[in-house]
Short mmCIF file of C-alpha atoms and ligand atoms in Angstrom, two decimals:
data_model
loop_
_atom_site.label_atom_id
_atom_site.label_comp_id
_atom_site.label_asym_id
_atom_site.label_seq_id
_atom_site.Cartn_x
_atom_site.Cartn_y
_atom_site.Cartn_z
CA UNK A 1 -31.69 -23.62 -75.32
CA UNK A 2 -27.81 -23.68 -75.09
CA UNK A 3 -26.28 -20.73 -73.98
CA UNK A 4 -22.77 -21.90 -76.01
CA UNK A 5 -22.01 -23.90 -79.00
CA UNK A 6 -18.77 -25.26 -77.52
CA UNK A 7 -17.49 -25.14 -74.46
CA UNK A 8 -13.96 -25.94 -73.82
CA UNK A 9 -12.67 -27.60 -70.30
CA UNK A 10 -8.75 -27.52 -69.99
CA UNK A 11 -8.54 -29.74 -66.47
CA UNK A 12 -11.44 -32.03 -65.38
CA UNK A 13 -10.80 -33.32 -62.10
CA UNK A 14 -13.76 -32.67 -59.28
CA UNK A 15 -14.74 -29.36 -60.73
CA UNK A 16 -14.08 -29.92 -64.52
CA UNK A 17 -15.85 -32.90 -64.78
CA UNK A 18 -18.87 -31.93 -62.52
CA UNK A 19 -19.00 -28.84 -65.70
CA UNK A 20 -19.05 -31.18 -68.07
CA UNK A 21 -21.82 -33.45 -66.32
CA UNK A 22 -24.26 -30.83 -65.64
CA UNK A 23 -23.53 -29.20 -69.12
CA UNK A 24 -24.32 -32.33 -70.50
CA UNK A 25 -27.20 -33.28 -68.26
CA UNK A 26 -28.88 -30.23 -68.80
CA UNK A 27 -28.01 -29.06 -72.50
CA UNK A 28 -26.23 -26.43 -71.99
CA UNK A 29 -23.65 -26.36 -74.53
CA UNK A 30 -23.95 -28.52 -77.86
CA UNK A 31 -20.39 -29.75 -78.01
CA UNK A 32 -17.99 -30.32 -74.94
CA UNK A 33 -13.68 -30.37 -75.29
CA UNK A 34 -12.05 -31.84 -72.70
CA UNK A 35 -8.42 -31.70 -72.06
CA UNK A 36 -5.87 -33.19 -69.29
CA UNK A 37 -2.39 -32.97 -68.48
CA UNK A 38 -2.37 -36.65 -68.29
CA UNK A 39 -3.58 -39.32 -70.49
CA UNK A 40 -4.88 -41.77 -67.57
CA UNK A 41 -7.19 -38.82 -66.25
CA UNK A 42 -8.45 -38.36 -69.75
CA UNK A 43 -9.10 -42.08 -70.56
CA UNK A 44 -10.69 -41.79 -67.35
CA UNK A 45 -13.01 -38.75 -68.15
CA UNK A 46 -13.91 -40.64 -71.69
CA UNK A 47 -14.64 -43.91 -70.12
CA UNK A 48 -17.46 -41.77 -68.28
CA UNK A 49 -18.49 -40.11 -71.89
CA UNK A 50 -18.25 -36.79 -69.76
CA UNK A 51 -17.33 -34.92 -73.60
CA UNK A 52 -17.44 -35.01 -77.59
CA UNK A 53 -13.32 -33.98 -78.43
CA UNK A 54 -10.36 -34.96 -76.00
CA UNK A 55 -6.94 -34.15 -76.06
CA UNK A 56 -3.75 -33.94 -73.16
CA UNK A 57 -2.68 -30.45 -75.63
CA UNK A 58 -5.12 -27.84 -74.36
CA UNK A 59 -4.10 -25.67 -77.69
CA UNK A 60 -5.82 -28.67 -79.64
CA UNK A 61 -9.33 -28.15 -77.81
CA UNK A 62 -9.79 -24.56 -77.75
CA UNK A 63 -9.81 -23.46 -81.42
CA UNK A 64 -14.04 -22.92 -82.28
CA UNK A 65 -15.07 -22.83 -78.69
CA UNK A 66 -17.55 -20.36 -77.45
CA UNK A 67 -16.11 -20.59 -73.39
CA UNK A 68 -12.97 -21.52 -72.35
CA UNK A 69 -12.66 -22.51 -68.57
CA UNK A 70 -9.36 -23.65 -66.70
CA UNK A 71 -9.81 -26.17 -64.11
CA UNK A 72 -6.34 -26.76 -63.05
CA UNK A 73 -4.89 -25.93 -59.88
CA UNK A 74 -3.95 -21.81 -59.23
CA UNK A 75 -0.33 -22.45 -59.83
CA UNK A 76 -0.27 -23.35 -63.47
CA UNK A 77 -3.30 -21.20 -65.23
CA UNK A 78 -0.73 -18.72 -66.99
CA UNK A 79 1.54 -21.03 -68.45
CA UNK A 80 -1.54 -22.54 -70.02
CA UNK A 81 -3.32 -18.83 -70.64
CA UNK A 82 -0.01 -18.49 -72.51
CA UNK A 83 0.00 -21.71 -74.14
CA UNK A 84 -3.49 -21.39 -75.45
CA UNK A 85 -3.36 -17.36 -76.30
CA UNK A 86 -2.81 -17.24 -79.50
CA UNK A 87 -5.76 -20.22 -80.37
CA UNK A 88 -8.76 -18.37 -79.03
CA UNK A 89 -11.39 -17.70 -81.25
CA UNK A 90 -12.06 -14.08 -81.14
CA UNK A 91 -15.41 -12.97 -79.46
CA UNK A 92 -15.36 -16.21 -77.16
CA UNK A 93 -15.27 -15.87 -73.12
CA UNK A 94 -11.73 -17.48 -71.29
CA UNK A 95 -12.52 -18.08 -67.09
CA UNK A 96 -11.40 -20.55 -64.57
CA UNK A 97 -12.73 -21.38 -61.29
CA UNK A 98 -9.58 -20.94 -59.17
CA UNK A 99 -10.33 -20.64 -55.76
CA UNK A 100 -8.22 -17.27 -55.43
CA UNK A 101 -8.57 -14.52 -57.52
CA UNK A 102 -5.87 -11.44 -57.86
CA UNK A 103 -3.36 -14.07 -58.74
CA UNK A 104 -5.31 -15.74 -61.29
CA UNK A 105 -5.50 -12.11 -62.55
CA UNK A 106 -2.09 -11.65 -62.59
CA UNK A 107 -1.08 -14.39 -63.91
CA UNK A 108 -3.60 -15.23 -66.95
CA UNK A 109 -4.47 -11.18 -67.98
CA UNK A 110 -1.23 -10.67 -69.73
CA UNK A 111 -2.02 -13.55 -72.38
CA UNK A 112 -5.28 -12.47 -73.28
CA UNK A 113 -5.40 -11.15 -76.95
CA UNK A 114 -7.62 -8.32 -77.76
CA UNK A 115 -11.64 -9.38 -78.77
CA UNK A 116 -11.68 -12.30 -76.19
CA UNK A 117 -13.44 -11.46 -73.00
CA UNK A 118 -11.95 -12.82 -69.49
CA UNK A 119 -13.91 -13.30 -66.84
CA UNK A 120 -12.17 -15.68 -63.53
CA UNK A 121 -15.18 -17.11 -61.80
CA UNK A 122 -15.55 -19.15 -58.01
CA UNK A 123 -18.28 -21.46 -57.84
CA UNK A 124 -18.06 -21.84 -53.97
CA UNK A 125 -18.92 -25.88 -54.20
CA UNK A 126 -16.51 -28.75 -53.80
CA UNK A 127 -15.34 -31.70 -51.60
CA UNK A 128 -12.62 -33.17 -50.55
CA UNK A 129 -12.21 -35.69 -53.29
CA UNK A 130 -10.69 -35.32 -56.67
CA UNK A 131 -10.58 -36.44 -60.32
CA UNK A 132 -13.01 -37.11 -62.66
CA UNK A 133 -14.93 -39.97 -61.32
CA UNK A 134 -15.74 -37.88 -57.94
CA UNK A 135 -18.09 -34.95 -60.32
CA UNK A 136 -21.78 -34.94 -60.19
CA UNK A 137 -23.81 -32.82 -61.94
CA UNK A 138 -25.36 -31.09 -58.80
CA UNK A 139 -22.53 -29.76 -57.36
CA UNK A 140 -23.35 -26.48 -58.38
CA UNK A 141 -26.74 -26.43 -57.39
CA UNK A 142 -27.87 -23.51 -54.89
CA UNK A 143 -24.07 -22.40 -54.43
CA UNK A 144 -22.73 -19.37 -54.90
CA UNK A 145 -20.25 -18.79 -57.84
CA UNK A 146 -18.84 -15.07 -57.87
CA UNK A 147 -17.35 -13.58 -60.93
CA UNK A 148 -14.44 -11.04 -60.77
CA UNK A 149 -14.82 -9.35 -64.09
CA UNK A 150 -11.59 -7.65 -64.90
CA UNK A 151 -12.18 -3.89 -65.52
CA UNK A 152 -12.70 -4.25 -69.76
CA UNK A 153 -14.38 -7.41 -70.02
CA UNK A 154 -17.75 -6.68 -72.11
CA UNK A 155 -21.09 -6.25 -70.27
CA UNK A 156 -22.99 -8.85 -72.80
CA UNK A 157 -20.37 -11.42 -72.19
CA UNK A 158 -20.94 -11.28 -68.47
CA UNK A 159 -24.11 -11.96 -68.90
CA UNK A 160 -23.67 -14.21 -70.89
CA UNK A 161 -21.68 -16.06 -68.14
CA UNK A 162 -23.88 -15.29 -65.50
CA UNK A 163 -26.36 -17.15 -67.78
CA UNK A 164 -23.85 -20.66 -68.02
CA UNK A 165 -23.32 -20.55 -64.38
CA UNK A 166 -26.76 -20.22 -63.37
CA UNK A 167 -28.48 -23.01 -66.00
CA UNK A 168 -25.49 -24.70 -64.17
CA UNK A 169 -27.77 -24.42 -61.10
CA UNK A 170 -25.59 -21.33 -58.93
CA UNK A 171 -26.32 -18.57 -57.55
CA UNK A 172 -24.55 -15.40 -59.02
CA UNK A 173 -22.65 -13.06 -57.32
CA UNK A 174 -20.15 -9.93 -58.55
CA UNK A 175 -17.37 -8.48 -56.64
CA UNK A 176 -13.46 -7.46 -57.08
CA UNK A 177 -11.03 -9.60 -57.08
CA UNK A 178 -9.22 -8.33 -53.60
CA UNK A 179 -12.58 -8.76 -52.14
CA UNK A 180 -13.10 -12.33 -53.08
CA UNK A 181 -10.13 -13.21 -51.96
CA UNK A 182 -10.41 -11.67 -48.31
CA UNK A 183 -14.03 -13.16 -47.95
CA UNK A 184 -12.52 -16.63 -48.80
CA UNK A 185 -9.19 -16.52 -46.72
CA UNK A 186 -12.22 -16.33 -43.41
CA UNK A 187 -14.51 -18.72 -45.18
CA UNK A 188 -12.91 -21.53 -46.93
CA UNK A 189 -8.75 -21.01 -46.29
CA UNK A 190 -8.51 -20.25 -42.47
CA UNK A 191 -10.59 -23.27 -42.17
CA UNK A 192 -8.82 -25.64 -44.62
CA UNK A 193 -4.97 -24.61 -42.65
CA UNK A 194 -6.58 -25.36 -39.30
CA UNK A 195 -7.97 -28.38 -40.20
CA UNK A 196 -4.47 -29.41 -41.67
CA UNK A 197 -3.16 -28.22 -38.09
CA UNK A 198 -5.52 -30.47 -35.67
CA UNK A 199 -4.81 -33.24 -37.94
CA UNK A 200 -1.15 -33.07 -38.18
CA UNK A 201 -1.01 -32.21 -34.22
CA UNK A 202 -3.28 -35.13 -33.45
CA UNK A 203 -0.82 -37.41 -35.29
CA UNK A 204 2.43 -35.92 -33.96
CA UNK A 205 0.93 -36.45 -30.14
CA UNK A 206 3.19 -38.48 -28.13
CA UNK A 207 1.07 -39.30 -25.02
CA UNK A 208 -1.94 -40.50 -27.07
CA UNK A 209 -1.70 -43.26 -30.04
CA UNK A 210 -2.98 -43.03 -33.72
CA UNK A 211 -5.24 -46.04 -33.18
CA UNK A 212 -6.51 -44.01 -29.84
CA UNK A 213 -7.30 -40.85 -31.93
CA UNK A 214 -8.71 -42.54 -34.64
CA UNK A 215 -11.56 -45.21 -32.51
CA UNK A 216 -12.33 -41.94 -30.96
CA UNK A 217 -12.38 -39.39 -33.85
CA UNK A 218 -16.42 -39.07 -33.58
CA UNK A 219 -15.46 -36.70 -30.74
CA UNK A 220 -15.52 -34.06 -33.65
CA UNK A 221 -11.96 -35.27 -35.15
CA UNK A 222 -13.00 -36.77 -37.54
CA UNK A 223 -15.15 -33.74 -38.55
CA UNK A 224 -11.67 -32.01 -39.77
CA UNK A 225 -10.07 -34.90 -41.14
CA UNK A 226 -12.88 -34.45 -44.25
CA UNK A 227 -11.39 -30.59 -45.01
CA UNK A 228 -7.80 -32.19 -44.09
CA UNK A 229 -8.34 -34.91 -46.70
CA UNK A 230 -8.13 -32.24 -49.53
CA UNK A 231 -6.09 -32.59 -52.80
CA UNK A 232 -2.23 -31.29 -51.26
CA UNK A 233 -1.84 -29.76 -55.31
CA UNK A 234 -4.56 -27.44 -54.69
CA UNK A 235 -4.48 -26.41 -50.99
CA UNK A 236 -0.28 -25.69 -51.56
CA UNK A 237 -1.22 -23.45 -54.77
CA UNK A 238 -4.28 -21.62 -52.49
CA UNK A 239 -1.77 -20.89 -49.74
CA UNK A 240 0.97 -19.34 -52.29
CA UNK A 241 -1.36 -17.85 -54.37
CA UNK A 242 -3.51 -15.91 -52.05
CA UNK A 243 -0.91 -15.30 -48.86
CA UNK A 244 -1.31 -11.55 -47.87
CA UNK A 245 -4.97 -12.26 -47.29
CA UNK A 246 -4.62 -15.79 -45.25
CA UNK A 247 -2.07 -14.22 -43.49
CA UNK A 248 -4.02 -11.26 -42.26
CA UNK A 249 -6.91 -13.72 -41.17
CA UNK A 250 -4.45 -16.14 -39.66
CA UNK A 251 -2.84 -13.10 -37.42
CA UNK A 252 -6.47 -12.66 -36.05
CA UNK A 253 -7.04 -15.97 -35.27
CA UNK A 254 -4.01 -16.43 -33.67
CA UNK A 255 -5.20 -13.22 -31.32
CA UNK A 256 -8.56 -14.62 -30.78
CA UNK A 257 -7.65 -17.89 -29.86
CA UNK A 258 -4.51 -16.19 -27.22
CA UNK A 259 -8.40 -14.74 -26.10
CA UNK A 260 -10.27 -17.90 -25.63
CA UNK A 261 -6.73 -19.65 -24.36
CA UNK A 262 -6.60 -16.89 -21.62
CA UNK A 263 -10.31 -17.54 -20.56
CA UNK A 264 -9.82 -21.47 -20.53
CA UNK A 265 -6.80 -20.83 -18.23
CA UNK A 266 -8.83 -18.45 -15.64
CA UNK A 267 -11.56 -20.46 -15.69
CA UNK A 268 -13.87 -17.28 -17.20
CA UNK A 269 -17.12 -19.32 -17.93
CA UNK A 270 -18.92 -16.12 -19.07
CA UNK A 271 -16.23 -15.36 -21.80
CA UNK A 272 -16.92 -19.24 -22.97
CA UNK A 273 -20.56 -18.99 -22.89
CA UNK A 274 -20.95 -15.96 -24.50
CA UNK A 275 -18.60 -17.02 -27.37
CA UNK A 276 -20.27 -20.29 -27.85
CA UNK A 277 -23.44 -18.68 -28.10
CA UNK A 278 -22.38 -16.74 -30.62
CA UNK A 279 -21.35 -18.83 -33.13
CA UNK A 280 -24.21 -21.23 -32.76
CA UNK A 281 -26.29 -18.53 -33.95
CA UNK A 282 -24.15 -18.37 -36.97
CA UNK A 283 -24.59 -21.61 -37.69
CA UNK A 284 -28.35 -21.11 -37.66
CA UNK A 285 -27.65 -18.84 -40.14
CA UNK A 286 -25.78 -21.19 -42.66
CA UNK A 287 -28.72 -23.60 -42.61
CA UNK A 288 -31.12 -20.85 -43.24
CA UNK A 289 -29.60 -19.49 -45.99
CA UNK A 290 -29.77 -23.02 -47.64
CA UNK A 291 -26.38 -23.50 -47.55
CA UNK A 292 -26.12 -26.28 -45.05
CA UNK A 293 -28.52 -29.19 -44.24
CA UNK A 294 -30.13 -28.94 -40.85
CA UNK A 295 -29.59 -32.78 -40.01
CA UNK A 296 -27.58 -33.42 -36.63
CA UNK A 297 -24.47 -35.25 -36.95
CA UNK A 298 -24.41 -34.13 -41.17
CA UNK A 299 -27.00 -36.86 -41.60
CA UNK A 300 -24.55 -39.52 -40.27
CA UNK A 301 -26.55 -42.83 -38.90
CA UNK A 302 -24.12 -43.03 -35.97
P1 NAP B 401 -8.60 -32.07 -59.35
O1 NAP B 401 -9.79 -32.95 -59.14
O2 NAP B 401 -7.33 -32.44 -58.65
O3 NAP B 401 -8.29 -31.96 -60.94
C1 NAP B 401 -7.25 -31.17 -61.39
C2 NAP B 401 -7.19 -31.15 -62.91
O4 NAP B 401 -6.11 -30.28 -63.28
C3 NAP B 401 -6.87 -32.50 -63.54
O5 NAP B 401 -7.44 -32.56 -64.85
C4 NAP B 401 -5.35 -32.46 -63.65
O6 NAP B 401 -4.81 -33.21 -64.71
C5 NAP B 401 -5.10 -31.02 -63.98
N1 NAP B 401 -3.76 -30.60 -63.53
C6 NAP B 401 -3.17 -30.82 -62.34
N2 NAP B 401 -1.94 -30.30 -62.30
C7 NAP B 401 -1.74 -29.74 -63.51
C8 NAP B 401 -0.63 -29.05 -64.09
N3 NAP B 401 0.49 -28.85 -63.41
N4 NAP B 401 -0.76 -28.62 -65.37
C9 NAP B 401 -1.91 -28.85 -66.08
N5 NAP B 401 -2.97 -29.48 -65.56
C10 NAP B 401 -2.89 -29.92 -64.30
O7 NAP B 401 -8.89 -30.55 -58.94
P2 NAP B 401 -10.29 -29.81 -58.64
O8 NAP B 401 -10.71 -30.14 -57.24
O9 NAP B 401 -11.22 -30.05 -59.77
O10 NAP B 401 -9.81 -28.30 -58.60
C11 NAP B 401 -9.58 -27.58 -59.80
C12 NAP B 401 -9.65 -26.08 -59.51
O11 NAP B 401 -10.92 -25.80 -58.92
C13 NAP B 401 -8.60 -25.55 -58.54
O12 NAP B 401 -8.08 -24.35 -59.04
C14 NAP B 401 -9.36 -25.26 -57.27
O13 NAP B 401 -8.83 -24.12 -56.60
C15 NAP B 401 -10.76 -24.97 -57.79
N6 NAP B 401 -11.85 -25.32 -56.88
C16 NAP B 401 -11.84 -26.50 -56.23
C17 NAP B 401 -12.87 -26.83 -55.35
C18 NAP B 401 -12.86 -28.14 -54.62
O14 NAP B 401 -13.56 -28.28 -53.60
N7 NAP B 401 -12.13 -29.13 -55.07
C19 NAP B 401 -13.94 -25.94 -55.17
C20 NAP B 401 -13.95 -24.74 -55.92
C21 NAP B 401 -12.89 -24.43 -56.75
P3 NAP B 401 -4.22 -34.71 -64.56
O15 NAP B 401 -5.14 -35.43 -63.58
O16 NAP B 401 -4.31 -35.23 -65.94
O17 NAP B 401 -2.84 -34.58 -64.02
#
């Protein structure tokens, strides 16, 4: 049974459309809006039948719908929380899937009229490639997505979320906002900035050629160019939007590296081993928890 009459997307890139597909695949709403800033992406998104209304004005989509979700980058969700404000229908859910949190917060709670309930959600599943054509329906499949209820959001329409995301095929976690966005300046931002960093130090290396790093990127190079490969939209609006926390992890990667740095330099095996054994184990971890395949080379043939 559907959980909503209409849902309404407002953005359908990687995560938008990947909604739509698995709301579609698996009945989970009866009637799907879809709206873009552009026209190309959403002659693009129609070409793929990914929805039933479209429309580049977001304030045109959301009128009768049940859920509301922004799929945008960060930067923009209050202009268009303010755009669409005064369109809601009353007793219907708004939420995004921004990958920070206290900012969305900030920026979208101000426009939300009294008898709508907002709820910013994470599903913790992506790639590195965007647009519409780049969904699938799986995506959310065995992932996390947390929801950071803000403090008068209704306990029914929670649920009721909880419910979407999960026929959606997640995993359901709650937590506050601050939290969320501390776990995923360690988990997902650290590693997305020092990705960028190997990259762009790799190609600014004057002893070594581009065509040299590249023939020899299986060395675990080409590993980061995947996360480095990332839409630049979205990765600038993570690092504005959620700086005290990737700045607090940054400062203690900076020390820990000065750590392994020092041991390199006095040749203190121990200090290496130790380390290395250490994180392997966390790895182990990752694929038992599902979230990770447990194929060498990520299932690549060479
Ligand atoms: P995407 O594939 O690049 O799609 C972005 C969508 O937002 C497109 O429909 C685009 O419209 C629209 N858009 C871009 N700039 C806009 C603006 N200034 N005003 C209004 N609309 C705008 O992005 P995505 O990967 O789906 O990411 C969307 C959100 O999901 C982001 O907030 C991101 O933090 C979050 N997220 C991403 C991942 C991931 O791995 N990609 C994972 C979890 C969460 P046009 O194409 O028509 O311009």
């Amino acid at each position: 049974m559907a959980v909503f009459n209409k849902i309404a997307l407002i953005g359908v890139g990687l995560i938008g459309s990947s909604i739509a597909r698995v709301v579609r695949e698996r009945s989970i709403a009866n009637i799907i809006a879809i709206s873009s800033r552009s026209q190309q992406t959403l002659d693009e998104a129609q070409a793929l039948d990914l929805g039933d209304d479209y429309d580049t004005d977001p304030v045109k989509i959301v009128n009768d719908a049940d859920l509301v979700i922004l799929c945008t980058p960060v930067g923009v969700v209050g202009k268009i929380a303010k755009a669409i404000s005064g369109h809601l229908k009353p007793g219907s859910i708004i939420s995004d899937v921004g990958s920070v949190k206290v900012s969305i917060i900030e920026q979208m709670l101000p426009h939300i009229p009294d008898g709508v309930d907002f709820i910013p959600a994470h599903p913790v599943a992506g790639t590195e490639k965007s647009g519409p054509s780049h969904g699938f329906s799986t995506l959310f499949d065995n992932r996390w997505c947390i929801l950071t209820p803000v403090q008068n959001a209704s306990d029914s329409a929670v649920a009721t979320l909880k419910d979407f995301w999960q026929a959606c095929g997640s995993n359901i976690e709650i937590m506050d906002a601050e939290h969320h966005d501390k776990i995923l300046a360690i988990t997902s931002h650290l590693p997305q900035l020092i990705a960028y960093n190997i990259v762009g130090t790799a190609d600014d290396l004057e002893t070594i050629t581009n065509s040299e790093v590249i023939k020899y990127s299986a060395g675990g190079f080409r590993d980061s160019t995947r996360l480095a490969a990332s839409d630049p939209t979205m990765w600038r609006d993570v690092c504005l939007h959620n700086k005290e926390a990737i700045l607090e992890m940054l400062a203690r990667f900076s020390e820990d590296l000065s750590a392994m740095q020092r041991a390199v330099r006095w040749a203190d095996g121990d200090t290496l081993f130790d380390m290395f054994t250490r994180t392997r184990n966390i790895r182990r971890q990752i694929i038992d928890a599902g979230q990770e395949i447990d194929v060498s080379n990520f299932g690549r043939d060479d």
